[in-house]
Structures are given as structure tokens and as C-alpha cells.
Coordinates of C-alpha atoms in Angstrom, one line a residue:
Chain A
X1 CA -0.1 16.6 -35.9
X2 CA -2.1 15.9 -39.2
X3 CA -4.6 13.4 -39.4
X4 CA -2.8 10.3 -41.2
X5 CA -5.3 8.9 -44.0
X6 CA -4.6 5.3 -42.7
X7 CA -5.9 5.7 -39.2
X8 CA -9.4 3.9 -38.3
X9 CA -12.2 6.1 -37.6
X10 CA -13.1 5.7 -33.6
X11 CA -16.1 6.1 -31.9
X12 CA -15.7 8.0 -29.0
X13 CA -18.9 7.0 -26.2
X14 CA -18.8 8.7 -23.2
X15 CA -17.0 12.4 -23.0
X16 CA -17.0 12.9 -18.8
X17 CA -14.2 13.9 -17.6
X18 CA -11.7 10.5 -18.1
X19 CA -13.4 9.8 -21.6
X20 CA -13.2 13.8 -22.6
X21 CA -9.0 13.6 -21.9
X22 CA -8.8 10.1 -23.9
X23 CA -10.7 11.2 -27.2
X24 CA -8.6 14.4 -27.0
X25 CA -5.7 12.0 -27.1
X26 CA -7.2 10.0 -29.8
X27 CA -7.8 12.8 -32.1
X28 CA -4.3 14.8 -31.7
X29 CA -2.8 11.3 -32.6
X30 CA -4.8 11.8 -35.6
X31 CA -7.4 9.3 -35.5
X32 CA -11.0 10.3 -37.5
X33 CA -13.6 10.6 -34.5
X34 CA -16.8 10.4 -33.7
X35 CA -18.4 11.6 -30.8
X36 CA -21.5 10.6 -28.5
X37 CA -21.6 11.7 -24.7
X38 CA -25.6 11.8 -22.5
X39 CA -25.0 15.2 -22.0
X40 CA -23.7 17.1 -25.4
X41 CA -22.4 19.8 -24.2
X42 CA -19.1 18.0 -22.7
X43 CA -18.7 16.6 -26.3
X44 CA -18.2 20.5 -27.5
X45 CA -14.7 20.7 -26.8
X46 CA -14.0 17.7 -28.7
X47 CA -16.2 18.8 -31.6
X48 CA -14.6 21.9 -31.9
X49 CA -11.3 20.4 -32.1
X50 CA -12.6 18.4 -35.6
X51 CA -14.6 15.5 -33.8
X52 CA -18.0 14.5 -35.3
X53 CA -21.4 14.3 -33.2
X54 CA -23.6 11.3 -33.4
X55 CA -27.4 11.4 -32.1
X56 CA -27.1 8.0 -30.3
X57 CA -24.2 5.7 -29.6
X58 CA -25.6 2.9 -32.1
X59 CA -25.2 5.8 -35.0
X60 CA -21.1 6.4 -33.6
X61 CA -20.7 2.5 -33.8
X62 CA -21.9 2.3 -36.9
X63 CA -19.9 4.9 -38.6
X64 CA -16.6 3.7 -37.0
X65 CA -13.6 1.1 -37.2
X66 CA -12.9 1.0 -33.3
X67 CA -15.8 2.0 -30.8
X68 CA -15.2 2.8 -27.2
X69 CA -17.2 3.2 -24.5
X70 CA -16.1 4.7 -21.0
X71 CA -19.8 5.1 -19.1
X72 CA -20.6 5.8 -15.8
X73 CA -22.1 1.8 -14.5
X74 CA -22.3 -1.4 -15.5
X75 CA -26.3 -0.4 -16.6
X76 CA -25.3 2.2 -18.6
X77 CA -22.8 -0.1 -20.2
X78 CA -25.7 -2.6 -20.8
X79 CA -27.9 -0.1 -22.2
X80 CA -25.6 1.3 -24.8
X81 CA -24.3 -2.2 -26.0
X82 CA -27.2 -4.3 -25.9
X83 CA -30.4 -2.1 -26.1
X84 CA -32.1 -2.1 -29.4
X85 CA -30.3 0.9 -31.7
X86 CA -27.7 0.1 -29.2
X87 CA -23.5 -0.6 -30.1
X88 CA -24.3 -4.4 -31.1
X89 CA -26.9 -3.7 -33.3
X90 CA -25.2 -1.7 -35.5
X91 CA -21.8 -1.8 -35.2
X92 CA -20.0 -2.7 -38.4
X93 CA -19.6 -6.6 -39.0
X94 CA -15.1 -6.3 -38.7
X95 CA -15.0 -3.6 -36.4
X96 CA -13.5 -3.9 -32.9
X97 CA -16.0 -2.5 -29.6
X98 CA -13.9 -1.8 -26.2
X99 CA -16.0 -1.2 -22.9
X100 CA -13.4 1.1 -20.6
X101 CA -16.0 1.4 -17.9
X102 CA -15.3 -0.2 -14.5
X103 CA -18.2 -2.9 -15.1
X104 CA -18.5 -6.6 -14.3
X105 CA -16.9 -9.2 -15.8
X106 CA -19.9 -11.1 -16.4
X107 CA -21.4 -8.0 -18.4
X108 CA -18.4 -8.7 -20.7
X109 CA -18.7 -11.7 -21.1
X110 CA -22.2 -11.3 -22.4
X111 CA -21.3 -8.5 -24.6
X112 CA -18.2 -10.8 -26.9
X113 CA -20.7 -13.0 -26.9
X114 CA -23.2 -11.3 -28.4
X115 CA -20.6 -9.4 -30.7
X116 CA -19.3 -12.8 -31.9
X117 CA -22.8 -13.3 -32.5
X118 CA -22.5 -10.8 -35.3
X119 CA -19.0 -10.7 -36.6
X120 CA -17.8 -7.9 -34.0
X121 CA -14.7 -8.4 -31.8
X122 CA -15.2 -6.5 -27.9
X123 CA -12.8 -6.1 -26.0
X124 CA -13.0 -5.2 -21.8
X125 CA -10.2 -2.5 -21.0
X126 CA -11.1 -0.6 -17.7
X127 CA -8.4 1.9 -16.4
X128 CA -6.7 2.5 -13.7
X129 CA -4.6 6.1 -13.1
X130 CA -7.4 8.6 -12.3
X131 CA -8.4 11.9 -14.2
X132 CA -4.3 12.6 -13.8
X133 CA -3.7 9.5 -15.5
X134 CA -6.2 10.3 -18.8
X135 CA -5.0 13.5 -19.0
X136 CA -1.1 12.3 -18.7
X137 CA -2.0 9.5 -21.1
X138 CA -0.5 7.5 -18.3
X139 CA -3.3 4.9 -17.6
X140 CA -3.2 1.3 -16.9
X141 CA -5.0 -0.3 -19.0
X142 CA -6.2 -3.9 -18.6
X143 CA -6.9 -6.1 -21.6
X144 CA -9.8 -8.8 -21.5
X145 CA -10.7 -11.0 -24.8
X146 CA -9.8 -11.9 -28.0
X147 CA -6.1 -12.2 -29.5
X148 CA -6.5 -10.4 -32.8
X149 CA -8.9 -7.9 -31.3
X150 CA -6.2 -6.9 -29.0
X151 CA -3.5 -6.4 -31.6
X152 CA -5.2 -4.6 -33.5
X153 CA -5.7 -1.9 -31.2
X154 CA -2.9 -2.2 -29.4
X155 CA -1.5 0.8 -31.2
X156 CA -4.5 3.1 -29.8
X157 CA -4.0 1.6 -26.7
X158 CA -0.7 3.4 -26.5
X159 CA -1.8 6.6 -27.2
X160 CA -3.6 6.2 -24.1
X161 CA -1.5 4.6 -21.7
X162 CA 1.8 3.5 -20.1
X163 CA 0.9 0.0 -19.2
X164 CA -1.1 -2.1 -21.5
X165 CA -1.1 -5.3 -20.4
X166 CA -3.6 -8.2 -22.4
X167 CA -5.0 -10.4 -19.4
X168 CA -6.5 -13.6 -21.5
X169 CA -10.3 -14.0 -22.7
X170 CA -13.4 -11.7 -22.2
X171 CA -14.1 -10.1 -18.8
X172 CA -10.4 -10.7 -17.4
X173 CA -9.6 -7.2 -17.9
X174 CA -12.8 -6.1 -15.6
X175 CA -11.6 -8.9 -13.1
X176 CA -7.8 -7.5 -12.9
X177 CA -9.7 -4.5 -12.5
X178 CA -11.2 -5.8 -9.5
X179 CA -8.0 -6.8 -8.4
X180 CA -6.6 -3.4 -8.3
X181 CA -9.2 -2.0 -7.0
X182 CA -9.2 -4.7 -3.7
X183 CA -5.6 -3.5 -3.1
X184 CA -6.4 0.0 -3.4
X185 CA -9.3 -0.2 -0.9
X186 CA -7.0 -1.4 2.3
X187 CA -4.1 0.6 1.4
X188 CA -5.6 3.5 1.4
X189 CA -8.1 2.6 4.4
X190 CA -4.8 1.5 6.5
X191 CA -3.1 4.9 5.1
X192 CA -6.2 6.7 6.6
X193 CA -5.8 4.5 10.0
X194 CA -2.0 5.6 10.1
X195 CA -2.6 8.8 9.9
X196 CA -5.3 8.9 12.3
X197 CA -3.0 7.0 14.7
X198 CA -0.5 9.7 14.2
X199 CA -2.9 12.7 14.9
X200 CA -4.2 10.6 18.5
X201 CA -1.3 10.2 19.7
X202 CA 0.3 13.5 19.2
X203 CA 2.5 13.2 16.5
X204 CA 3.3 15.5 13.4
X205 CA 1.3 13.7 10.6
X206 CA 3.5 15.3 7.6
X207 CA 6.3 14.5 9.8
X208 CA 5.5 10.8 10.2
X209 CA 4.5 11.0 6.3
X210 CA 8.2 11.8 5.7
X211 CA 9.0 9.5 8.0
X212 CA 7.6 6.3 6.8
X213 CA 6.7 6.9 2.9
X214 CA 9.5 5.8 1.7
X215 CA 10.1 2.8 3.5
X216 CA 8.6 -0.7 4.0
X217 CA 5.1 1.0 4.8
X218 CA 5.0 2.7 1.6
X219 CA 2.4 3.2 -0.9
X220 CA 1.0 4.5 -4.0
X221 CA -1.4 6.0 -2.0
X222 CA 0.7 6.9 0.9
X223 CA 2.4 9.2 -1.2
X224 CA -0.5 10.9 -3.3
X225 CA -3.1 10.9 -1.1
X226 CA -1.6 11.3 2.5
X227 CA -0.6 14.9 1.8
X228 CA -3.7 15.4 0.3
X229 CA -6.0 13.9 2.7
X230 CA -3.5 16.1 5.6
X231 CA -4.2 18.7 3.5
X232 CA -8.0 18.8 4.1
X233 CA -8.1 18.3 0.5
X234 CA -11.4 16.2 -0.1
X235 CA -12.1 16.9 -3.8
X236 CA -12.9 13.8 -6.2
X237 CA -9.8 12.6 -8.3
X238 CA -12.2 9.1 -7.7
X239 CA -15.4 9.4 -6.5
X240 CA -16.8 7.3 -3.6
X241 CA -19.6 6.8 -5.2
X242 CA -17.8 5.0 -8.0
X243 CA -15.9 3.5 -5.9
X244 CA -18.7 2.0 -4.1
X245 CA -19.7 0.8 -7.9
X246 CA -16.4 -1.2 -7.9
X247 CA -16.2 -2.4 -4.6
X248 CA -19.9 -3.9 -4.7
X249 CA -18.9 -5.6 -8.1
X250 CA -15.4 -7.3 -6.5
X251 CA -17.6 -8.4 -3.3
X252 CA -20.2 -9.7 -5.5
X253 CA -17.6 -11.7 -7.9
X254 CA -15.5 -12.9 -4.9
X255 CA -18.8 -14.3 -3.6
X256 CA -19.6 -15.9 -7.0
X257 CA -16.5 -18.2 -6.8
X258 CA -16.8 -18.8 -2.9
X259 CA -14.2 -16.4 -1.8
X260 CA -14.2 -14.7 1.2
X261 CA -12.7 -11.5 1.8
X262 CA -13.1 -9.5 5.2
X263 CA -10.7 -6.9 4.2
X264 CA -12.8 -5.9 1.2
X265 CA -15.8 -6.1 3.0
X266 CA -14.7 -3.9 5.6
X267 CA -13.5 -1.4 2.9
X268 CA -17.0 -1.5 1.0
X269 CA -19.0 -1.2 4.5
X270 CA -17.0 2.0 5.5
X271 CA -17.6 3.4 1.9
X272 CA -21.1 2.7 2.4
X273 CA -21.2 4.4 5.4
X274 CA -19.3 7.7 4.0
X275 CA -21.2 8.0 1.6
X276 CA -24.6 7.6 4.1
X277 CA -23.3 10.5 5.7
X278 CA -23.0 12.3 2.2
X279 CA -19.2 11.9 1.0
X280 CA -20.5 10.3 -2.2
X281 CA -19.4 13.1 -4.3
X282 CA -16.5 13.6 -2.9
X283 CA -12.6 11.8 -3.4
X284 CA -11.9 8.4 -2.0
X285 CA -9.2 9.9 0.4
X286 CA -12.3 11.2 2.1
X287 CA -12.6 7.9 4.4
X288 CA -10.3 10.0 6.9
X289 CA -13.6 11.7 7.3
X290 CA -15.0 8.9 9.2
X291 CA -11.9 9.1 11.5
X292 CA -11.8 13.0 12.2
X293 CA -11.5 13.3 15.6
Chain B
X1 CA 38.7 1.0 8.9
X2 CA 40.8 1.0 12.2
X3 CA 38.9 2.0 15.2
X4 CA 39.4 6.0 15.9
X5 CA 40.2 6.7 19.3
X6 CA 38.0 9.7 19.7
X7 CA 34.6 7.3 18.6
X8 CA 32.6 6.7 22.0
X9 CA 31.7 3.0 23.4
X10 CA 28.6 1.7 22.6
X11 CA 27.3 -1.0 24.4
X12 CA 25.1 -3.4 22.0
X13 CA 22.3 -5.2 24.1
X14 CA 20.6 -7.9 21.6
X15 CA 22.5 -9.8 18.5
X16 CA 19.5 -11.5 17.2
X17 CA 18.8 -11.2 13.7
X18 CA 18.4 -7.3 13.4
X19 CA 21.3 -6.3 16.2
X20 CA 23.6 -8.7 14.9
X21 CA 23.7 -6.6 11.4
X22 CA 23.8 -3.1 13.1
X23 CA 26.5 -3.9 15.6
X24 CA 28.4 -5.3 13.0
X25 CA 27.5 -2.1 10.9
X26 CA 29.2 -0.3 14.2
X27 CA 32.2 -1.9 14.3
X28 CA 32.8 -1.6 10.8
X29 CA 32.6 2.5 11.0
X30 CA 35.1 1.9 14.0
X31 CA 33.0 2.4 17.1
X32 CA 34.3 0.3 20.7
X33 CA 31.6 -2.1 21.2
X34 CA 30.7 -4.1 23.8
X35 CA 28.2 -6.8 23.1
X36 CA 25.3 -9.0 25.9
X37 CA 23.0 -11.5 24.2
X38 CA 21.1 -14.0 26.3
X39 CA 22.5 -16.5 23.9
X40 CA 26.3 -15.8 24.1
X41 CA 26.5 -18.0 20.7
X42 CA 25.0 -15.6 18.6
X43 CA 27.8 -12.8 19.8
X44 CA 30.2 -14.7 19.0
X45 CA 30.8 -13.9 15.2
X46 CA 30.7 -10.0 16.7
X47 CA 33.2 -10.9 19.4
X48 CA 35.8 -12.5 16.7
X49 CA 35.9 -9.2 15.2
X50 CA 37.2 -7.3 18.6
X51 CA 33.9 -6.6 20.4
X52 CA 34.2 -7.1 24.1
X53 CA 31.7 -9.4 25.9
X54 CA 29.6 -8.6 29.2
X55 CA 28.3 -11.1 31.0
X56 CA 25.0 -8.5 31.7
X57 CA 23.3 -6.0 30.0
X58 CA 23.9 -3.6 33.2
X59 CA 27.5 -4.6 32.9
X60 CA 27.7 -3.6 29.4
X61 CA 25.8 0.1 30.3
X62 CA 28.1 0.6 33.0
X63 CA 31.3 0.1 30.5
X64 CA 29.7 2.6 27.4
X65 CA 29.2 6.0 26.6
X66 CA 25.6 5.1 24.5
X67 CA 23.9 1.3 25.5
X68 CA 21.5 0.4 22.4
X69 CA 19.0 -2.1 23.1
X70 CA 17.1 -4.2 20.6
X71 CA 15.7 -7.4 22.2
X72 CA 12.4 -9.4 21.3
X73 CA 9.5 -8.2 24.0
X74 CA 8.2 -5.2 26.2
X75 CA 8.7 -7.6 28.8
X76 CA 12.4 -8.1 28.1
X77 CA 12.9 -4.0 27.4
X78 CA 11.7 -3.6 30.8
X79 CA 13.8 -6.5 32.4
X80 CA 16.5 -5.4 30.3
X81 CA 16.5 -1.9 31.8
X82 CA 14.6 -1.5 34.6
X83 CA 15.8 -4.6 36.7
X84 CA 18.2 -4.7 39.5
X85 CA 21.4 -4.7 38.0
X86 CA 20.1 -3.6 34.9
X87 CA 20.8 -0.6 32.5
X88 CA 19.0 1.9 33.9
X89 CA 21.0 1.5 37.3
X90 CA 24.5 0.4 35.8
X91 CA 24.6 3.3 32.9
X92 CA 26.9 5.7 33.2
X93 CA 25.6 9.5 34.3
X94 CA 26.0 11.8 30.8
X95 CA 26.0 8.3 28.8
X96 CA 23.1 8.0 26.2
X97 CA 20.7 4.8 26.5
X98 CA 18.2 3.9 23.4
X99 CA 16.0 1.4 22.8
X100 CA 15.6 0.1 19.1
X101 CA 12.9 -2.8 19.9
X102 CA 10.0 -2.1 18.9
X103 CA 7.9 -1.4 21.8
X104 CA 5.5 0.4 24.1
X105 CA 5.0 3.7 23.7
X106 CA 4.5 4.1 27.3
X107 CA 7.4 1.7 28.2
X108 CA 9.4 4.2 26.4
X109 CA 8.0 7.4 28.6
X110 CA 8.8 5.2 32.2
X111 CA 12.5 4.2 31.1
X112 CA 13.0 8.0 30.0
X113 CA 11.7 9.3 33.6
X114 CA 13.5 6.7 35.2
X115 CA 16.9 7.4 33.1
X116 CA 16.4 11.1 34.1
X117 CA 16.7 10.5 37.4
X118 CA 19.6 8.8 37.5
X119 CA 21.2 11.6 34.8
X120 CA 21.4 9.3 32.2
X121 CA 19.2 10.5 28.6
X122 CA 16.7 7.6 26.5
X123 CA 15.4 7.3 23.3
X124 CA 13.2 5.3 22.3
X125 CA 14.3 4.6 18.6
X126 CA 12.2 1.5 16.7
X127 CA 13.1 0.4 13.1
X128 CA 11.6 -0.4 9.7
X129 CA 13.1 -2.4 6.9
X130 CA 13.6 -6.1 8.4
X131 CA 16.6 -8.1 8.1
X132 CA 17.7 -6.8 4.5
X133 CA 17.7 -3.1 6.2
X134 CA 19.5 -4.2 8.8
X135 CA 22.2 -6.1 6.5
X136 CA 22.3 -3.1 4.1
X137 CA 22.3 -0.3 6.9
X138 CA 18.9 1.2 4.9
X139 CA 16.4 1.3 8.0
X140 CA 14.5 3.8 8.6
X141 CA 14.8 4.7 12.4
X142 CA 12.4 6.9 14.0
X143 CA 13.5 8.5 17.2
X144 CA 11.5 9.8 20.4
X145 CA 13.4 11.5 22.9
X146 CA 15.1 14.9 24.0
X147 CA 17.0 16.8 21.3
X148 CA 20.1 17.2 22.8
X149 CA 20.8 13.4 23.4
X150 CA 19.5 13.0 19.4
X151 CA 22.0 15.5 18.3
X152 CA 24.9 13.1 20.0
X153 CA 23.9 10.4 18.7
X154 CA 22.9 11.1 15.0
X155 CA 25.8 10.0 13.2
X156 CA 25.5 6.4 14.8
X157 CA 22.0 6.4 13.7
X158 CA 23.2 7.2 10.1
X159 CA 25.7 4.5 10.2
X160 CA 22.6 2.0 10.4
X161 CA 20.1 4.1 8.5
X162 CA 19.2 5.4 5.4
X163 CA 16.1 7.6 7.0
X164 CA 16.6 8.9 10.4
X165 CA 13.9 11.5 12.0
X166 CA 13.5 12.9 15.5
X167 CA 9.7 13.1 15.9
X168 CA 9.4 14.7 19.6
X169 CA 9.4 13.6 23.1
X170 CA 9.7 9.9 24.8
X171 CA 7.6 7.7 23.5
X172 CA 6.8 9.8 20.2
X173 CA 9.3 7.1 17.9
X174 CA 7.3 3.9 19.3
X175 CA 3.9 5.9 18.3
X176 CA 5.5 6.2 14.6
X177 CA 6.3 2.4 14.4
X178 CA 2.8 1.8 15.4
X179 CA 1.9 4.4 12.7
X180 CA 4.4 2.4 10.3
X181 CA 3.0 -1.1 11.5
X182 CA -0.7 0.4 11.5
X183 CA -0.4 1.0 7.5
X184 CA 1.7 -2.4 6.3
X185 CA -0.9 -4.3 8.0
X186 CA -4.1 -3.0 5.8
X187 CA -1.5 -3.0 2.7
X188 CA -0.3 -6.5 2.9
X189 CA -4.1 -7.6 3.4
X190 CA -4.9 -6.0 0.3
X191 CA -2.0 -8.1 -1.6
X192 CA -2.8 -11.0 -0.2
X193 CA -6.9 -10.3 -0.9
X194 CA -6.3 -9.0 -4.3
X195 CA -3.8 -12.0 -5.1
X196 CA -6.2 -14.2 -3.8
X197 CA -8.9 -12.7 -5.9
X198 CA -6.8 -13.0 -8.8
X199 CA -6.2 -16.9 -8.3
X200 CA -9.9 -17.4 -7.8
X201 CA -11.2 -15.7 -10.7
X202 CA -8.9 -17.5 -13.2
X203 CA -6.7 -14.7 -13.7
X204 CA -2.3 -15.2 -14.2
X205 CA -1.8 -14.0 -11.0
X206 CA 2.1 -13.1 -11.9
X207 CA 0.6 -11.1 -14.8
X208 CA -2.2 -9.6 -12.2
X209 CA 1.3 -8.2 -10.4
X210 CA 3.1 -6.7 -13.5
X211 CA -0.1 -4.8 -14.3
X212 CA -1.1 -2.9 -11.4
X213 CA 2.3 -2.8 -9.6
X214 CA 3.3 0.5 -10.7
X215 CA 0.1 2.0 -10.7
X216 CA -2.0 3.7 -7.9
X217 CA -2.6 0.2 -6.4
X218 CA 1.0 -0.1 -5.8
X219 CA 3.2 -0.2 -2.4
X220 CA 5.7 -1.9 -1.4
X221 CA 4.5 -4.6 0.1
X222 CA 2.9 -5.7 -3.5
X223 CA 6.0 -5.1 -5.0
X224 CA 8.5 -7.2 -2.3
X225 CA 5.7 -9.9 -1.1
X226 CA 3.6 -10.0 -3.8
X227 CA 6.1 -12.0 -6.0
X228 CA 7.2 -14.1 -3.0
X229 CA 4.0 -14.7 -2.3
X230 CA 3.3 -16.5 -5.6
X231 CA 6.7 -18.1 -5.4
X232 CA 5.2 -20.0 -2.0
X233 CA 8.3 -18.4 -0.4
X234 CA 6.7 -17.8 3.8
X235 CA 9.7 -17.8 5.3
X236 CA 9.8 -14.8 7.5
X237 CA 12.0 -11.8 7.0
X238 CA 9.6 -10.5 9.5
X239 CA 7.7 -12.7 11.6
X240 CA 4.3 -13.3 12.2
X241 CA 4.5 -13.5 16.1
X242 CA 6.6 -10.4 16.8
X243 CA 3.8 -8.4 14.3
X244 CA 1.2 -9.4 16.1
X245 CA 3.3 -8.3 18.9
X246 CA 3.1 -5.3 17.1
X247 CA -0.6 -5.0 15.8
X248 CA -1.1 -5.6 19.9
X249 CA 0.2 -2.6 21.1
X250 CA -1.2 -0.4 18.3
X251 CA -4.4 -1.8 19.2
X252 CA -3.5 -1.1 22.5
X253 CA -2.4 2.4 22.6
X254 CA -5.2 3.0 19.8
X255 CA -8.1 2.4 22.5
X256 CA -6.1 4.2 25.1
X257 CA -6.9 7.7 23.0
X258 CA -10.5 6.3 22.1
X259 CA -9.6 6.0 18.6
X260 CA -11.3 2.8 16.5
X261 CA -9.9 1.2 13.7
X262 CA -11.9 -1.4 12.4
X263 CA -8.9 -2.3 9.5
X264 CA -6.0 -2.3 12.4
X265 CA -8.4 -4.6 14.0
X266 CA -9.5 -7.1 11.3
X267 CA -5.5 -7.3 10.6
X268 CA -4.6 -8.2 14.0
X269 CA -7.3 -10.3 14.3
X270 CA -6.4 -12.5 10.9
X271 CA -2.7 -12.5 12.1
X272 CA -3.9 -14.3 15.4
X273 CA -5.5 -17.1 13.3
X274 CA -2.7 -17.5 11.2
X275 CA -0.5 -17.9 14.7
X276 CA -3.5 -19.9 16.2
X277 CA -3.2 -22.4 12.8
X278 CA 1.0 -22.3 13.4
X279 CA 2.0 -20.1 11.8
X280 CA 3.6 -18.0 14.3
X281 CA 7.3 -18.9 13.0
X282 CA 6.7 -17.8 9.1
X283 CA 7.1 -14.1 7.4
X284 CA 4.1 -11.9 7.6
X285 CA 3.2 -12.5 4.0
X286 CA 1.9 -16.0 5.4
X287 CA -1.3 -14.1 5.6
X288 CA -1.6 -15.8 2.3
X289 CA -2.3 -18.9 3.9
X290 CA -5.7 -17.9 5.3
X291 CA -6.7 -17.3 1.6
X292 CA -5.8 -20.3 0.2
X293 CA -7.8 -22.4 -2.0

């Protein structure tokens, strides 16, 4: 595809490997880019392919339309919005700012505020879907803040995912977020148990996999990970340590509005303790480690 | 369909809610049936359409070529079977005896050894998929036992299943319910943790369900309760009291191989309090009543 003249110029923050799969998206859909990643080198793909570098991410957000961020934590998000030279700063007065980062939903709250502050609309948009997902341009993506902001880059949205869905006023995408990620942690901590059972007890794991998937047990995670995890397959499509990231954040918000959760607690204390015993780097199926018998 | 004359007799022990489907399932595809409930009441739609009553569950073994069980307790498998007078005593040498409760593991092992003895062959053969998979003939039915007696008795299994697997010796289906029951416990937690989350934080909890359904936080449980759950719909297609029944004996047979797990635990442990605050009579998504603001 050509670029199309009309498209807004988007500044691309972040180039790991989600945010690296997402531009690429963005610029074969033909939209103008601008690049800015910590590290430069995993921008170099993307530059080579016709995106321009920018020395800091205030210089991308001020050359752009639309600027996107998808950082590693909530500090770095607050560092590249609201430091001085930061996105806020100098961002064009009209132009729309999206955080994709997993952050809190207080953090975006501050951020539209200060946006609003100087005629800039942000948006909070984490993902859900995994590196599969950004490379499938199959995300979930969950929409927090204003109205007009959010149809105007709905379209880019899209380009980067299947389900798009706008969640009300600034930080209710990072809470829906949180959401997901609650019912992610005890399915896959009771998909880990299962299995375990199995193993105990002298069953055929794959065979009990079979088995149940499909049924009233069944999950997302069932399906993906449990062959995975039988497998021996430990590698990161989510890191623990990000995960940890999240689940502290959910824990921390449930708190704030006086709810408890033991489930999620458990979920974030057996993280914690993986990643004690050095799973930090590795995928979040890797809580069967802390069963292996 | 006219009963065919070469079909064997099956003897159907237990037309509660579940039995009442599946024998009805049986005489539909033309099977002899002979039918014991303690209540003879709720036989009596069964009987109208040509089954034959016994006035004992040994009575009923003694006049079939394959007795299927499906009654509420451990206790009652082993009264049921292992009485004087009962089915283990009454059956018929050659004649096929399975137990589709869902029950001990090790429960399942004695009647086996027990059947042996007096030539007859067990299986232990628990079910997923509640009341709807009993109505639709879609349960899953996973079978412990000898191969020889699961090769006879297959293609009644397929007449009230849509997923049918043999996973080994005695005892080996009850371990894959636990497995089953072990992973819908953590997952309906997380539904009922993340909706709960949802409500709390402001979020359109409805909306909260349409966006992270189909993505990696999904299962089945978030799919089927989630929307009853919103709907304040707690009547039980499952109950509470027979999954704690459940959750029990997975706990149970858990410790007996020195395995922990903390999430099988918590779960059991919640589902207790929701009993303990009445709620032993509703459907297991009733967990959403602990959460409740």
C-alpha cells in the first residue's frame, strides 16, 4: 500500500516488541510516522521501512497528529508525558495523545487533565492479546476518555485490533484493563492447579486437556497455555514481571475503593514469589513452576 | 424410535435432575430401562414412557445387563452399591455397573475390587455440563475403568455425550472431575472478582463482558455466568452444596498425594461461606454474593 496524503502523521513511542508490531501496522496502512524507542536500535526496522527518528519523545509529539505511547511502567509513562520536554509539553495544541501501556488509571486521569490543560485530547487504550495479538493486529483494545478523541482515532484503532471497545471517561480503559487482567490471573492459576492435580494423581495431562477443554471448564488459557505449559514451554508471550506490574496496580485500585479480593491477592503473592525464585523473565504460564513436583 | 430387541437393559439408579435427562436420552435411542429413585415421584414421567420400576437399586442391577448410578453423595454411592441388597451383590455376573456421580476417587477403586470379585466390571464415569448437558445429551463424560467393559458400553455413553474419553484404571475418571472441578473453581472466582472489580471502579460492567470475553481472559464460565451474573439470575444449574461437595474431595484427594493448592483452597473455602450465609440452595455463580457491594 501507498501512503494516502490524508492520513495523520503518528508518533510512534515505544518500539519493544508489542509497540514494534503496531507501528509496522501503522505505517503499511499508510500512516506518516515518527519514531522514538529508549533503545534506537529496535526503532531500525521501522526506520528502514520509511519511519522517521525523533531524539526525544517531546520532539515525535510535536511533529505529529496522533501520538502513542506503549512503555514498559506506569513511571516511564509519567516520565515521557509529564516530564519537562516531555509529550504534554509539546504536543501540538489539536492533536490526540493515547497511553497503550498497562498503567494506572489514576496516571490517566492526571495525564487528560493536564492535556486539557493545553488543548490536547489523551486517550487510555491498554491491550490485551499478547505479542501474537500485535503481530495478528488482533488486540483488544480498551478505550478510556473523551468522545471526539475516540472517534477520531477510531479508524487507527482498527488497524490495530479486533475489538475496540470505548469504556466512558479517562482511566476506564486502564481499569477494564485491570479487569481482564483479574480474570486472567485465577484462570490460569486454577489451569496450573488442574494440571498439577492431573500429574499427582496419575493421570495423562494432554489427555485430561482433551478431556476437559472444551467443556464447562474451559478457557482461554486452558487452551493456549495448557499445552504450552505441558510442554515445558516457559518462554515469555507475557512476562511475569509485567504481570506483577498489573497485578500490584488492580490490588492497589481494588483497595482504593474498599474492595477486597482474596483471589487476586493470592494470584499477585504467588507471582511474587515466582518471580523471588527468578521466573521474572520468563511467561506467565510459568506459575506451574511453583507446582513441579 | 421403537425399542430394538438386540439393545441390552440398563438399569437407571437416580432421576434427579441430571438422571432424569439421560435416562430419558436412553429410552429415546430405544434402550430397556429399568428405573429406582428414592423418590418414586420423580420416575414417574420416565415410567409413563415404558420404563419398568424397581422397588431397589439391587433389584434393578439384578434385572440389567449395565446398572448406571448417578445419585447425590459418596455416602449414597456406597449405600447404593455396597449395601446388603445392594448393586454390587444383586448385579448380574458379565453385566456392566458404572457410576456417573461425581465422587471419590477411592470410592470408585473399592466398588471396582469389590465388583471384580463378584465378576461383575465398574466404571466410574462422572460428568460435566449441568442440567443443559444433560437435557441436550452434550456432557462431557470422563471414564475410569477397564477397557474391555469401556468398549461395551461406548455407544451408551455417546447417546448422553458429546465428549466421551477413557482415561485409565478405576478411579482415574473421578480424578479428571476433580481436575475439571479444580479449574471452574479459580475461573468462576476470577468472573466474579473481575465483575466485581468492574462494578466498584465505576466501569459498565455489561460492557466490561463484551470487551474481554473473546480475548485471552475469556472461558466459559465468563461467557455463561458472567451475563447471568449481572442479570442477578443465582438460581443454580449447578449448586453450591454439591460443588463444595466437590471442591471437598479435591481438596481431599489433593493432600492425600502431598500436593498444595492454595487457589483450590481459597475457592472451597469462599464456597463454604457462601453455604455458611445460605446459600447452599443457589447456582455456583452465587459466589457473586460474597462480592457484593
Amino acid at each position: 500500500m501507498s501512503p494516502a496524503r490524508s492520513l495523520p502523521t503518528v508518533a510512534f513511542i515505544g518500539t519493544g516488541v508489542m509497540g514494534h508490531s503496531m507501528a509496522g501496522h501503522l505505517l503499511e496502512a499508510g500512516y506518516p510516522l515518527v519514531v522514538f524507542n529508549r533503545t534506537r536500535e529496535r526503532a531500525a526496522g521501522l526506520i528502514a521501512r520509511g519511519a522517521r527518528w525523533a531524539s526525544t519523545a517531546g520532539e515525535a509529539a510535536s511533529l505529529a497528529d496522533i501520538t502513542i505511547t506503549i512503555v514498559g511502567y506506569p513511571t516511564d509513562v509519567e516520565a515521557v508525558y509529564l516530564e519537562s520536554g516531555g509529550i504534554i509539553e509539546r504536543a501540538r495544541e489539536g492533536s490526540v495523545v493515547i497511553d497503550m501501556t498497562t498503567s494506572t488509571p489514576t496516571l490517566a486521569a492526571r495525564i487528560a487533565t493536564a492535556a486539557a490543560s493545553r488543548g490536547v485530547l489523551a486517550l487510555d487504550a491498554p491491550v490485551s492479546g499478547g505479542d501474537v495479538g500485535a503481530r495478528e493486529a488482533r488486540l483488544t483494545i480498551m478505550v478510556g476518555g473523551d468522545d471526539a478523541a475516540y472517534d477520531r482515532v477510531l479508524p487507527l484503532f482498527q488497524v490495530l485490533g479486533k475489538t475496540v471497545t470505548h469504556m466512558g471517561g479517562p482511566g476506564l480503559g486502564q481499569h477494564t484493563k485491570m479487569a481482564n487482567q483479574i480474570a486472567i490471573a485465577g484462570t490460569m492459576l486454577s489451569v496450573v492447579e488442574a494440571l498439577a492435580y492431573a500429574k499427582a494423581t496419575g493421570l495423562d495431562a494432554e489427555r485430561v486437556l482433551g478431556a476437559i477443554s472444551a467443556g464447562s471448564a474451559g478457557s482461554w488459557s486452558m487452551s493456549n497455555y495448557g499445552p504450552r505449559i505441558l510442554a515445558g514451554d516457559m518462554a515469555a508471550g507475557f512476562y511475569v514481571k509485567h504481570f506483577i506490574k498489573d497485578l500490584r496496580i488492580a490490588v492497589a485500585e481494588a483497595e482504593a475503593v474498599g474492595l477486597e479480593l482474596p483471589g487476586l491477592d493470592l494470584a499477585r503473592r504467588l507471582y511474587e514469589r515466582l518471580a523471588d525464585e527468578g521466573g521474572q523473565d520468563l511467561g506467565t504460564q510459568a506459575l506451574w513452576q511453583l507446582y513441579r513436583m
